[in-house]
Every structure is written in C-alpha cells, then in structure tokens.
PDB file of C-alpha atoms and ligand atoms in Angstrom:
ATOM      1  CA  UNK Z   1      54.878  74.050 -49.740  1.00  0.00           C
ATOM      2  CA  UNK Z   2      57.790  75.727 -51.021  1.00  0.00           C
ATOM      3  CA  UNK Z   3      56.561  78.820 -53.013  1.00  0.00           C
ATOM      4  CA  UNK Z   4      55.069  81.879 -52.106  1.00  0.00           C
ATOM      5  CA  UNK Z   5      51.247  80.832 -51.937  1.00  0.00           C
ATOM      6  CA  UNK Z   6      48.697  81.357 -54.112  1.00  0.00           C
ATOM      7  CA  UNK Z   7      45.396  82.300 -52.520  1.00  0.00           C
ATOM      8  CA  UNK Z   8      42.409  82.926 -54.556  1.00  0.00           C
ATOM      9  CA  UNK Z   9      38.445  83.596 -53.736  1.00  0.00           C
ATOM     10  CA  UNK Z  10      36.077  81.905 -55.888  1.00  0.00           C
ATOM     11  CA  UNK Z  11      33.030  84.491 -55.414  1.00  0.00           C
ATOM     12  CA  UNK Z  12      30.539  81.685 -57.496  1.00  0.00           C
ATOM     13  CA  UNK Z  13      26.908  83.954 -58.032  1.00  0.00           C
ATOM     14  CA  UNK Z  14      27.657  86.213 -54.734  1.00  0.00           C
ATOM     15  CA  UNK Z  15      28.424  89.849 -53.892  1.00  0.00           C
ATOM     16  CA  UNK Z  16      27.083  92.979 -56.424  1.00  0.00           C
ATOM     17  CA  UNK Z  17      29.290  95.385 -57.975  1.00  0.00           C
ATOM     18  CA  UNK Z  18      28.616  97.480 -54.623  1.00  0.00           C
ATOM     19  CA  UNK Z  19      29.726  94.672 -52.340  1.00  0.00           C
ATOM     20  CA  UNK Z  20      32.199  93.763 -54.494  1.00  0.00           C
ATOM     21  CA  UNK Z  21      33.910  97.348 -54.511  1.00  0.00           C
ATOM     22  CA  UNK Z  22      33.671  97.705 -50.813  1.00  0.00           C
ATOM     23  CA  UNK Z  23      35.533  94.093 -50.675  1.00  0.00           C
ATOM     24  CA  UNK Z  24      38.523  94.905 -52.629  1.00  0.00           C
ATOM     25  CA  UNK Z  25      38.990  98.704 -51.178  1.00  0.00           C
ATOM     26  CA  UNK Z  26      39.487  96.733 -47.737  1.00  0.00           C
ATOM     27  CA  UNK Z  27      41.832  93.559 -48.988  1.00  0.00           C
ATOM     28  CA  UNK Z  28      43.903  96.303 -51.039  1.00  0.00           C
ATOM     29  CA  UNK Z  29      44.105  98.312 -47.813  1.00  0.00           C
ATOM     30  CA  UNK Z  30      44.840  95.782 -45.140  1.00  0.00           C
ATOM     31  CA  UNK Z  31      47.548  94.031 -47.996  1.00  0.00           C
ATOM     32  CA  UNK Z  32      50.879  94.711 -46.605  1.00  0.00           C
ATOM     33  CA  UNK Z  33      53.600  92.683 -47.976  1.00  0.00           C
ATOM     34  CA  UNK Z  34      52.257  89.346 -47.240  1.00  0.00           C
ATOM     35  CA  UNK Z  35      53.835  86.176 -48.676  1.00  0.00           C
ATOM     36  CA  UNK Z  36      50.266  85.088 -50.952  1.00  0.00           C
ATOM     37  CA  UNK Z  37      49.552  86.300 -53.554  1.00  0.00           C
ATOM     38  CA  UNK Z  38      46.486  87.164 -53.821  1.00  0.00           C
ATOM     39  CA  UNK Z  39      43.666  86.166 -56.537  1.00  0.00           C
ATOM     40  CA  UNK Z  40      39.721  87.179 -56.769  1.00  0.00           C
ATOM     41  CA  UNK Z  41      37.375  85.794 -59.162  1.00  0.00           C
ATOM     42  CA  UNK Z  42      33.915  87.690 -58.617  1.00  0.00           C
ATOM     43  CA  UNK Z  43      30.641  87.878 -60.993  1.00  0.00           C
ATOM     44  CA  UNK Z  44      30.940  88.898 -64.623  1.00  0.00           C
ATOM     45  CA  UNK Z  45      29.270  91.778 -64.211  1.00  0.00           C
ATOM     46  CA  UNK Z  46      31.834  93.254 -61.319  1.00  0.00           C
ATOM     47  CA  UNK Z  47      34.937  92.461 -63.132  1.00  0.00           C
ATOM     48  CA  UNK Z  48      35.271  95.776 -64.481  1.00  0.00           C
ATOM     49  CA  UNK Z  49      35.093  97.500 -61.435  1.00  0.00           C
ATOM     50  CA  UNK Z  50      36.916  94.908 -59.413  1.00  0.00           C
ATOM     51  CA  UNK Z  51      39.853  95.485 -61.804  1.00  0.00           C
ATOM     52  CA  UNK Z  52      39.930  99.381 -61.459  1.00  0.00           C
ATOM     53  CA  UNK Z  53      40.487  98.687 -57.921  1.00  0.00           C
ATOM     54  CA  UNK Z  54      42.943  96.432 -58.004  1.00  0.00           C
ATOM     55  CA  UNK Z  55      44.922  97.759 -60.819  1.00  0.00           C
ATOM     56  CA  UNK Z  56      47.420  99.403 -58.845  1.00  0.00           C
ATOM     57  CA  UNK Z  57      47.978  96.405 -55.955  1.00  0.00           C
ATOM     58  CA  UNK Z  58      49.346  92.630 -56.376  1.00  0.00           C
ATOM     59  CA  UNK Z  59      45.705  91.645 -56.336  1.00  0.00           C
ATOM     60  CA  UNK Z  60      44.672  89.320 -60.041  1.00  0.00           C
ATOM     61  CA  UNK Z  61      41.564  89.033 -60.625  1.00  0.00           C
ATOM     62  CA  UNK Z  62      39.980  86.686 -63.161  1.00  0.00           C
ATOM     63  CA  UNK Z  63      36.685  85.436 -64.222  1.00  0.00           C
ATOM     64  CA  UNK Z  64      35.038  82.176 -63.079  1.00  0.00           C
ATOM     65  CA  UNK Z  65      34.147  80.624 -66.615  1.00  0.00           C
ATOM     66  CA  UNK Z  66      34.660  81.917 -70.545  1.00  0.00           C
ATOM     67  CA  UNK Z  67      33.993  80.469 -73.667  1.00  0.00           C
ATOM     68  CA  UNK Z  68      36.643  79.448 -75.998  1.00  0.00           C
ATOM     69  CA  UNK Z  69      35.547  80.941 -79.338  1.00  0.00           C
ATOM     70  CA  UNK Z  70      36.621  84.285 -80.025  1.00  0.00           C
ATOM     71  CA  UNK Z  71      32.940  85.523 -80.899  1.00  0.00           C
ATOM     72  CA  UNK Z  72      30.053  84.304 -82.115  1.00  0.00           C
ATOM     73  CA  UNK Z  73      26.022  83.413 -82.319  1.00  0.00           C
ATOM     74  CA  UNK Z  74      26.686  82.229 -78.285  1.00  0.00           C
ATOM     75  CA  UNK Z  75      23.706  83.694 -76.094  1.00  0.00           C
ATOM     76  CA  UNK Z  76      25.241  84.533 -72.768  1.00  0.00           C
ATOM     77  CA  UNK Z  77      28.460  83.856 -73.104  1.00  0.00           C
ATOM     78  CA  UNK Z  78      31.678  85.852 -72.706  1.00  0.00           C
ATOM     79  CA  UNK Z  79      34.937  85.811 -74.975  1.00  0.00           C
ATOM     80  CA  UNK Z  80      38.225  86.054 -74.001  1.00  0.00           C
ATOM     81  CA  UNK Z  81      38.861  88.528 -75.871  1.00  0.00           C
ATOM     82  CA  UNK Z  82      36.232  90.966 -73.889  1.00  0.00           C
ATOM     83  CA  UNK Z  83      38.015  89.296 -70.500  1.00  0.00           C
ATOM     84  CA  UNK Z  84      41.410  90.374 -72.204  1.00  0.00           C
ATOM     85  CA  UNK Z  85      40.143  93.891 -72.722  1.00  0.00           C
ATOM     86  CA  UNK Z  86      39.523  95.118 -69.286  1.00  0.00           C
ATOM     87  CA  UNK Z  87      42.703  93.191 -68.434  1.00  0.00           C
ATOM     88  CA  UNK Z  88      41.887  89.618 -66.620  1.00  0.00           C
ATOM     89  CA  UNK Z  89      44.647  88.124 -65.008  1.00  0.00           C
ATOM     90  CA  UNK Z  90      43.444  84.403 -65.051  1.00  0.00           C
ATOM     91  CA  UNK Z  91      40.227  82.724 -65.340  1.00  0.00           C
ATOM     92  CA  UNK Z  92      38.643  79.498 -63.484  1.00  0.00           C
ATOM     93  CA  UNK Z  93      37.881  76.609 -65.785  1.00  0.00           C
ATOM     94  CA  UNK Z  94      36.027  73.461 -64.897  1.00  0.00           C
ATOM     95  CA  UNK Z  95      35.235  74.100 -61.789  1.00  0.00           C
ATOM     96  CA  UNK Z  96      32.769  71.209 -60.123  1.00  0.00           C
ATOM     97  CA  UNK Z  97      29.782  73.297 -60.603  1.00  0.00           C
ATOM     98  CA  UNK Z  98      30.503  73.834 -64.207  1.00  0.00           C
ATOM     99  CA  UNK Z  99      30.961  70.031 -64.647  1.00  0.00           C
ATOM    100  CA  UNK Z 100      27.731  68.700 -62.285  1.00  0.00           C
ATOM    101  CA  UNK Z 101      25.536  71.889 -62.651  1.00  0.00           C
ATOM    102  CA  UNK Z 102      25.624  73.097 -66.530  1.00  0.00           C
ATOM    103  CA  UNK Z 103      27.626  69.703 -67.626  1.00  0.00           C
ATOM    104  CA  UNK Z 104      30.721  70.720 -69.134  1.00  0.00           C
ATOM    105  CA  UNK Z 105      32.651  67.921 -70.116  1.00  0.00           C
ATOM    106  CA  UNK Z 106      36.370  67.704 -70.351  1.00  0.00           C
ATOM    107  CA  UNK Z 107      36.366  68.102 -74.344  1.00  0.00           C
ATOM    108  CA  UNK Z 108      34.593  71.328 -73.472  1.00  0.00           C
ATOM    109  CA  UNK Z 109      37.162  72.181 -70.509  1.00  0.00           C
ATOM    110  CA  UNK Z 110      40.130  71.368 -72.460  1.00  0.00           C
ATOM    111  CA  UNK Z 111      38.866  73.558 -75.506  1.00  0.00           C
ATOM    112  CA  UNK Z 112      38.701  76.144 -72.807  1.00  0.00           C
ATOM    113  CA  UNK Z 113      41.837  75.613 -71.227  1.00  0.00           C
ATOM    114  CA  UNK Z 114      43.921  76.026 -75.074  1.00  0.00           C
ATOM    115  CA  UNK Z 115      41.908  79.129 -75.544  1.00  0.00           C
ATOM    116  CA  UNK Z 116      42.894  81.041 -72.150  1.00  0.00           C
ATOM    117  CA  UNK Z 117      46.720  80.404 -72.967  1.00  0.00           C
ATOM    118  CA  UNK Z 118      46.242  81.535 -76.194  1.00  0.00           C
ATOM    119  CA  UNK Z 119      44.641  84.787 -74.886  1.00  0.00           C
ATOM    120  CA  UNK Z 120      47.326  84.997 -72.400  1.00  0.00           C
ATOM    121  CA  UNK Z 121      44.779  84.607 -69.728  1.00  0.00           C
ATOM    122  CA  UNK Z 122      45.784  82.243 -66.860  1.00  0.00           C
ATOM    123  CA  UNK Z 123      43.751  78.971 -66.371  1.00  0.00           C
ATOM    124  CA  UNK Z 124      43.290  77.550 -62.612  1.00  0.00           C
ATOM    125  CA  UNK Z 125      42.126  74.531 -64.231  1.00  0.00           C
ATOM    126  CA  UNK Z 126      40.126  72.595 -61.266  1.00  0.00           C
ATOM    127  CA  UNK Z 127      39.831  68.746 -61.013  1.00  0.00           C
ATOM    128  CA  UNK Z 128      38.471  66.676 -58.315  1.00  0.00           C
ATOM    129  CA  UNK Z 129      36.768  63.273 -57.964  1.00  0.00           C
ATOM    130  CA  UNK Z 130      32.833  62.878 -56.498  1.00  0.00           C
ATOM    131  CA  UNK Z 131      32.463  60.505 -53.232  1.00  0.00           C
ATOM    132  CA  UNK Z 132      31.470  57.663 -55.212  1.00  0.00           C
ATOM    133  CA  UNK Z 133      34.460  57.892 -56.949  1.00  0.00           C
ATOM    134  CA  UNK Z 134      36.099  58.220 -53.575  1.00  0.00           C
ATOM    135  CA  UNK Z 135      34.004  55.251 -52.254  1.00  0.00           C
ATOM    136  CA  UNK Z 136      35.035  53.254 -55.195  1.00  0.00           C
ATOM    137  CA  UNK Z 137      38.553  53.758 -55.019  1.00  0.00           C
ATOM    138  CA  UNK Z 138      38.718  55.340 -58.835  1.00  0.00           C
ATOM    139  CA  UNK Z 139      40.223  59.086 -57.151  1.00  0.00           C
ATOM    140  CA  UNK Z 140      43.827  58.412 -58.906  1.00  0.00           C
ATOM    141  CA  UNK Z 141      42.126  57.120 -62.217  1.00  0.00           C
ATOM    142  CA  UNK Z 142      39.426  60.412 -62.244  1.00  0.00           C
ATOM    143  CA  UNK Z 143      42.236  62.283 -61.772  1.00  0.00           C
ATOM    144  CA  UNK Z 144      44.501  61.050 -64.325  1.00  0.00           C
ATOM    145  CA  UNK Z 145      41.937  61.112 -66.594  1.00  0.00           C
ATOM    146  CA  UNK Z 146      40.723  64.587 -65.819  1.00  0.00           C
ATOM    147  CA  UNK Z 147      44.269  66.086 -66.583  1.00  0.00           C
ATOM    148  CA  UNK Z 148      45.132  63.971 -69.576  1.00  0.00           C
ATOM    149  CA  UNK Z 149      41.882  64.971 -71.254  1.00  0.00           C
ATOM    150  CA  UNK Z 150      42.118  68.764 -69.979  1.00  0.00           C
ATOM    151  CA  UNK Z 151      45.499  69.219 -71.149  1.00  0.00           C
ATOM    152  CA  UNK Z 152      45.290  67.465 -74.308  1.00  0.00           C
ATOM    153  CA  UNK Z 153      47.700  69.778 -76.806  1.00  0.00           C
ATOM    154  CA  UNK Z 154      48.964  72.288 -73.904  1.00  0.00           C
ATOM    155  CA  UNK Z 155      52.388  72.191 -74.792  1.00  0.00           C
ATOM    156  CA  UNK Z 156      55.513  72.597 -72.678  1.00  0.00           C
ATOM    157  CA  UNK Z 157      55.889  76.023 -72.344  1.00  0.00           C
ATOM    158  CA  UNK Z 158      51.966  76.316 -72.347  1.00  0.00           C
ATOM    159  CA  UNK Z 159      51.730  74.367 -69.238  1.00  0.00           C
ATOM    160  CA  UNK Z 160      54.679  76.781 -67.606  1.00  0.00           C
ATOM    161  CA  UNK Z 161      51.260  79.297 -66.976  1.00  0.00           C
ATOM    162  CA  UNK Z 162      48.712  76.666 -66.000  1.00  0.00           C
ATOM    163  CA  UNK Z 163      47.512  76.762 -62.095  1.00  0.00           C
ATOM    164  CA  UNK Z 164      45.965  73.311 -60.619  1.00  0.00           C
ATOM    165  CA  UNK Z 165      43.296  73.448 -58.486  1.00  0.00           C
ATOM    166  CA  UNK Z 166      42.489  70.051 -56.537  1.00  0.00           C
ATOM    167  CA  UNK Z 167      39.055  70.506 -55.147  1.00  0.00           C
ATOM    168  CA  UNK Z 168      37.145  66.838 -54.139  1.00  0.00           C
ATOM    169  CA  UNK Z 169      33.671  67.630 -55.079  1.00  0.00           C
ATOM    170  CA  UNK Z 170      32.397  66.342 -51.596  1.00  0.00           C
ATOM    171  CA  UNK Z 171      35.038  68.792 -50.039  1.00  0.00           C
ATOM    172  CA  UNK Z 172      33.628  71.447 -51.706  1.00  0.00           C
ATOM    173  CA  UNK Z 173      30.809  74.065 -49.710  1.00  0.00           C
ATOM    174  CA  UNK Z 174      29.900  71.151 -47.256  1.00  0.00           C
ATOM    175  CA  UNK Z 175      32.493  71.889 -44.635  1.00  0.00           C
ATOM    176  CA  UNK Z 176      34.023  68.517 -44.729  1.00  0.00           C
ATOM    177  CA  UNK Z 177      37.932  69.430 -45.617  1.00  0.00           C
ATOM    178  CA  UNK Z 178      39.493  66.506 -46.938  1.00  0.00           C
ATOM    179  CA  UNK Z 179      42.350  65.763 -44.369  1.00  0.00           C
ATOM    180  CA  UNK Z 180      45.932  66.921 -44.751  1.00  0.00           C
ATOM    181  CA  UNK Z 181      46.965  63.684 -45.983  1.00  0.00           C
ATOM    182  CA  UNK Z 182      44.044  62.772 -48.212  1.00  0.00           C
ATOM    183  CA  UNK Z 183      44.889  66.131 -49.792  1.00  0.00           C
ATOM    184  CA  UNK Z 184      48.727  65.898 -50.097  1.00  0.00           C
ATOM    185  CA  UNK Z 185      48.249  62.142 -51.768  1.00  0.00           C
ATOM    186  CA  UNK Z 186      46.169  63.241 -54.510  1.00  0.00           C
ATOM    187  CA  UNK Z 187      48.508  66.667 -54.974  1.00  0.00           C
ATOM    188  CA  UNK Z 188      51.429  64.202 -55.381  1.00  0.00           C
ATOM    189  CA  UNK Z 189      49.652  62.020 -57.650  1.00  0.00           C
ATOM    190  CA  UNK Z 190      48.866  65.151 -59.341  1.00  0.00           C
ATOM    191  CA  UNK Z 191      52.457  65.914 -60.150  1.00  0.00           C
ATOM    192  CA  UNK Z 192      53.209  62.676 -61.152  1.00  0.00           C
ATOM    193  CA  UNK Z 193      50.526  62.762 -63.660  1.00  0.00           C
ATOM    194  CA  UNK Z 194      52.319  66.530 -64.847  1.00  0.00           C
ATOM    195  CA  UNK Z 195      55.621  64.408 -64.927  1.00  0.00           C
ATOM    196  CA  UNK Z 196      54.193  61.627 -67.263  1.00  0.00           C
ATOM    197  CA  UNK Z 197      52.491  64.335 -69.526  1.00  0.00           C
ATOM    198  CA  UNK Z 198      55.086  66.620 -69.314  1.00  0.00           C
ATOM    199  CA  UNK Z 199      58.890  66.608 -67.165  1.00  0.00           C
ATOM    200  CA  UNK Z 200      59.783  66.715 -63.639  1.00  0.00           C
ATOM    201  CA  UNK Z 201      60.910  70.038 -63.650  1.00  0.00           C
ATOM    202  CA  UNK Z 202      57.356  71.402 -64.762  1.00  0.00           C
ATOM    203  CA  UNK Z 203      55.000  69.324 -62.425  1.00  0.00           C
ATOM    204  CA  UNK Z 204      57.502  70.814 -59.604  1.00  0.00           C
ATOM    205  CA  UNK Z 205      57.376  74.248 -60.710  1.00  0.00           C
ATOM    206  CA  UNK Z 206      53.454  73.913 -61.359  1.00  0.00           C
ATOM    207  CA  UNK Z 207      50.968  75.488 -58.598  1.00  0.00           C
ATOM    208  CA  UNK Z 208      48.169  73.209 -56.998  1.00  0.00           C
ATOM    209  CA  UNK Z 209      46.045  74.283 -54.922  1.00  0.00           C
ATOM    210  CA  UNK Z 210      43.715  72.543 -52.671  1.00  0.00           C
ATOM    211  CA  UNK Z 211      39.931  73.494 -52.794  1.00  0.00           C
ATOM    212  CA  UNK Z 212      37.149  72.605 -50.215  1.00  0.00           C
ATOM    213  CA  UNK Z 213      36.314  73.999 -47.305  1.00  0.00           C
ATOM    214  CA  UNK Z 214      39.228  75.578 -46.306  1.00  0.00           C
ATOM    215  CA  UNK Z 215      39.186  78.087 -43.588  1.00  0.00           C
ATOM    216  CA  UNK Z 216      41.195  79.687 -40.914  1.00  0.00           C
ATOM    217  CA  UNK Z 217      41.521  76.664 -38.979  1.00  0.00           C
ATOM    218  CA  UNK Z 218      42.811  74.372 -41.337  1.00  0.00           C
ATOM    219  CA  UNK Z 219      44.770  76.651 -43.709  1.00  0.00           C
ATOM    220  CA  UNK Z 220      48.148  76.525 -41.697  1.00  0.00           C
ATOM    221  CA  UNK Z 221      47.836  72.566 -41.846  1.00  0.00           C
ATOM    222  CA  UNK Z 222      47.412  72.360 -45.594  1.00  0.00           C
ATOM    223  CA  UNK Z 223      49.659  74.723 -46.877  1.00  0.00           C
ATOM    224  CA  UNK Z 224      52.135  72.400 -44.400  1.00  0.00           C
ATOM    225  CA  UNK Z 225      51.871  69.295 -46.579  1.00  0.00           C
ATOM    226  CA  UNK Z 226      54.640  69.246 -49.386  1.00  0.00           C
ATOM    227  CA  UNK Z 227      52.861  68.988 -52.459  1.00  0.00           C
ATOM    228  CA  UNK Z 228      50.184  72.352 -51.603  1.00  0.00           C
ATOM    229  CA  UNK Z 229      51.257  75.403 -52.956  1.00  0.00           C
ATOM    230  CA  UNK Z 230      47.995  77.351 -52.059  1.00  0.00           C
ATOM    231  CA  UNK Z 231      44.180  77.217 -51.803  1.00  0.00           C
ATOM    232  CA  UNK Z 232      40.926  77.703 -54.081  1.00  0.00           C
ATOM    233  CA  UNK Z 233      38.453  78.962 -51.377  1.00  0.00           C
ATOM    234  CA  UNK Z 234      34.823  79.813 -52.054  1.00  0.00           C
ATOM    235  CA  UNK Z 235      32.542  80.127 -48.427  1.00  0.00           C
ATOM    236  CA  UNK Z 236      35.546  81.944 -46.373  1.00  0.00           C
ATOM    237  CA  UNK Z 237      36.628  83.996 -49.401  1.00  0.00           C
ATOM    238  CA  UNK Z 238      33.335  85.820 -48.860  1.00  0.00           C
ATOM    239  CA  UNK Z 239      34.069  87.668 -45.710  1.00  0.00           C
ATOM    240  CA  UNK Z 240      36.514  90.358 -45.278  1.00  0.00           C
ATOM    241  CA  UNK Z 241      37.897  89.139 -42.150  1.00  0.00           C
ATOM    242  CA  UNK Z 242      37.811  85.318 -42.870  1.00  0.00           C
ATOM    243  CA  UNK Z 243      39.554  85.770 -45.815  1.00  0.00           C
ATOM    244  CA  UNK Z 244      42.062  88.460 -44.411  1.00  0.00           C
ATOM    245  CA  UNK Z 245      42.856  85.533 -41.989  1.00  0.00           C
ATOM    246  CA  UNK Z 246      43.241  82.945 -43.937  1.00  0.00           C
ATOM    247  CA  UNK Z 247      45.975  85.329 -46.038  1.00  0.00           C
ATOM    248  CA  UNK Z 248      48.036  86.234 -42.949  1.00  0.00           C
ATOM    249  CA  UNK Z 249      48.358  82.666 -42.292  1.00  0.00           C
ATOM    250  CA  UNK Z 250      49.384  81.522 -45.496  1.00  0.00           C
TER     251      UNK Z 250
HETATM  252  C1  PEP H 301      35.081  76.383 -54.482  1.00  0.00           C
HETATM  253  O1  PEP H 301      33.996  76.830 -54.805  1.00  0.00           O
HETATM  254  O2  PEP H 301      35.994  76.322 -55.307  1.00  0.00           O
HETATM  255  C2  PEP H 301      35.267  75.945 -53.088  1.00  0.00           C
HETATM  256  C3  PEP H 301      36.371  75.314 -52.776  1.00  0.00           C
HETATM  257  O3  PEP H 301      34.257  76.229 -52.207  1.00  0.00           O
HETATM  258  P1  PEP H 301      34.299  76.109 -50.583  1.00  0.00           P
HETATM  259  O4  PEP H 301      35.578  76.726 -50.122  1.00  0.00           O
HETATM  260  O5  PEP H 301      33.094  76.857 -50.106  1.00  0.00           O
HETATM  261  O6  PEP H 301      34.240  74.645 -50.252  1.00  0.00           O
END
C-alpha cells in the first residue's frame, strides 16, 4: 500500500439514529491526524444526523445502496438526488448482500454505478467471487466479468472517482479472512483488469480495498500487501474501540 488508507464501516441494518450519534461524537473525538481516512456508511434513516456530525471532521459518510433514477413510482427506494441533498460523500453499490439477498444483477449495479458519478456521489463499487467459484477456480473470470459489466460506459475521467472494494463473499461476516496473499492476487488481478478497461496510470491511482473479516489482528498484514490500499469492514466497524483500532493501525 502506498496511499493514505481508506477505511470505511459498512453499518448493513445495525445501530439507530441514537447509537449512531453516540458513534460518530466518539470517532470525531478520538480522530487526531491519523493517516486513514475515514468513511461510515450507516442506515438510511441516520444519514442525516450522521452527516451533521461529521460535517465539520474528515469523516465521509455515504449510504449503503440508491437507486439510479432520479425519481419515480419506486416504493422504498431512495434517489440520489435526496442522498445529494443532505450532502453524501459516496455510496456502496453491489455489495454481496445486494447481489445474493435482493438479487441485483450487474446490469442493475452498473446502472447504479453511472448514476452516482453523475450525481457526484462516490461509488465503492464491491466485487467478490462465492466459494464455489473459488472451488472451481473461476475467481479471475467472476472478477473480470464483474468489473467489465459494472463499469460498462464509466469513462476515463469517470473512473478517476470510483473506489474498489474486493470482498470474497465467503470472507465476508464468517470470520474466515482470506489470507494476505489470496487477497493481494485478486487486488492485482484487479488492476490489471482497470489497465485493460482503462490505462495503467488509472488502475494504479484507483483505491481497492479488501473486505471480509478484517479486524485488528489482521489489518496491519493486509494493508502490507502491495496492491491494498484500505479495507471495507462490516462486524469490527460496529464497535467504537474495534474500529478505533483498526484506524490507528492503518
Ligand atoms: C462487509 O459487509 O462489507 C464486510 C466485509 O463484512 P465483515 O467485515 O463483517 O466480514
């Protein structure tokens, strides 16, 4: 890793707007000048509140879906137009659970992905292959496929504001971190893949961050491999003092 890490909490469907509050007055208290920079992602319905806290600190904060269309007849869904308007920094887009749980397919994502740049909203766009694909040897193909399809019409300067987020979907909320070298192989393919699509010089400068189990213990080790430039951490992002930890380490 050669840039200043990124490391970002995905909250998923945890913490109320109380717990939420009490979170961020802590991290923007014990922040200090440390080399991450630092990203939440809590609930829809604390994003208001999580931004009035932060506004004043290095701390983003972002959303953990959207929809692309600007409004519409969409029960339950949120524009980004309303995540522009209280000021959203970036927003996760096809995370695992989006694609397994509620079957968002990369059409879907990629619409997604277009629509955040265009809003001027910054996409971690995660990829990541199951265990089968593992099993099967088919990790560099999912991948591959997963980007070309995801980026589909992100153009060059686009793709200057786009943060990867490698997360193997058997990595991720079962406590089995894929190793350091597992992890830096497909982060290297990665940017090969960004080289192909786009030019050296942008898969270098690109973020990707690793995703899956990553705690205390193992953050030092994987922000040590070349080709990690930060984490995606859901579990340890939940506690104060985990994920103060896992920043001072980074
Ligand atoms: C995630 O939800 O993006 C994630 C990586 O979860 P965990 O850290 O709990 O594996």
């Amino acid at each position: 890793m050669e840039k200043n890490p990124i490391i970002a909490g995905n909250w998923k469907m945890y913490k109320t707007i109380k717990e939420t509050k009490d979170f961020l007055e802590k991290l923007s208290s014990s922040l200090n000048n440390q080399r991450a920079n630092v990203y939440i992602a809590p609930s829809f319905i604390s994003l208001f509140f999580a931004k009035e806290i932060a506004k004043d600190t290095k701390i983003k904060i972002g959303s953990q879906n959207m929809h692309y269309e600007s409004e519409g007849a969409f029960t339950g869904e949120i524009s980004p137009g309303m995540l522009k308007e209280i000021d959203m920094d970036f927003v996760i887009l096809g995370h695992s659970e989006r694609r397994n749980v509620f079957k968002e397919d990369n059409s879907l994502i990629n619409k997604k992905v277009l629509s955040s740049l265009e809003n001027n909203i910054q996409p971690i766009l995660c990829i990541g292959e199951t265990e089968k694909e593992r099993d099967s040897n088919s990790t560099n193909e999912v991948l591959e496929d997963q980007l070309t399809k995801n980026l589909l019409n992100v153009s060059k300067t686009q793709m200057k504001n786009v943060i990867i987020a490698y997360e193997p979907v058997w990595a991720i909320g079962t406590g089995k971190t894929a190793t350091p070298d597992i992890a830096e192989n497909a982060h290297l393919y990665i940017r090969k893949v960004i080289t192909k699509l786009y030019d050296k010089d942008i898969a270098n400068s690109t973020y990707i961050l690793y995703g899956g189990s990553v705690k205390p213990d193992n953050i030092e080790i994987l922000l040590g491999q070349h080709n990690i430039d930060g984490a995606l951490i859901g579990g340890a992002s939940l506690k104060i003092d985990t994920f103060l930890e896992i920043i001072n380490k980074s």
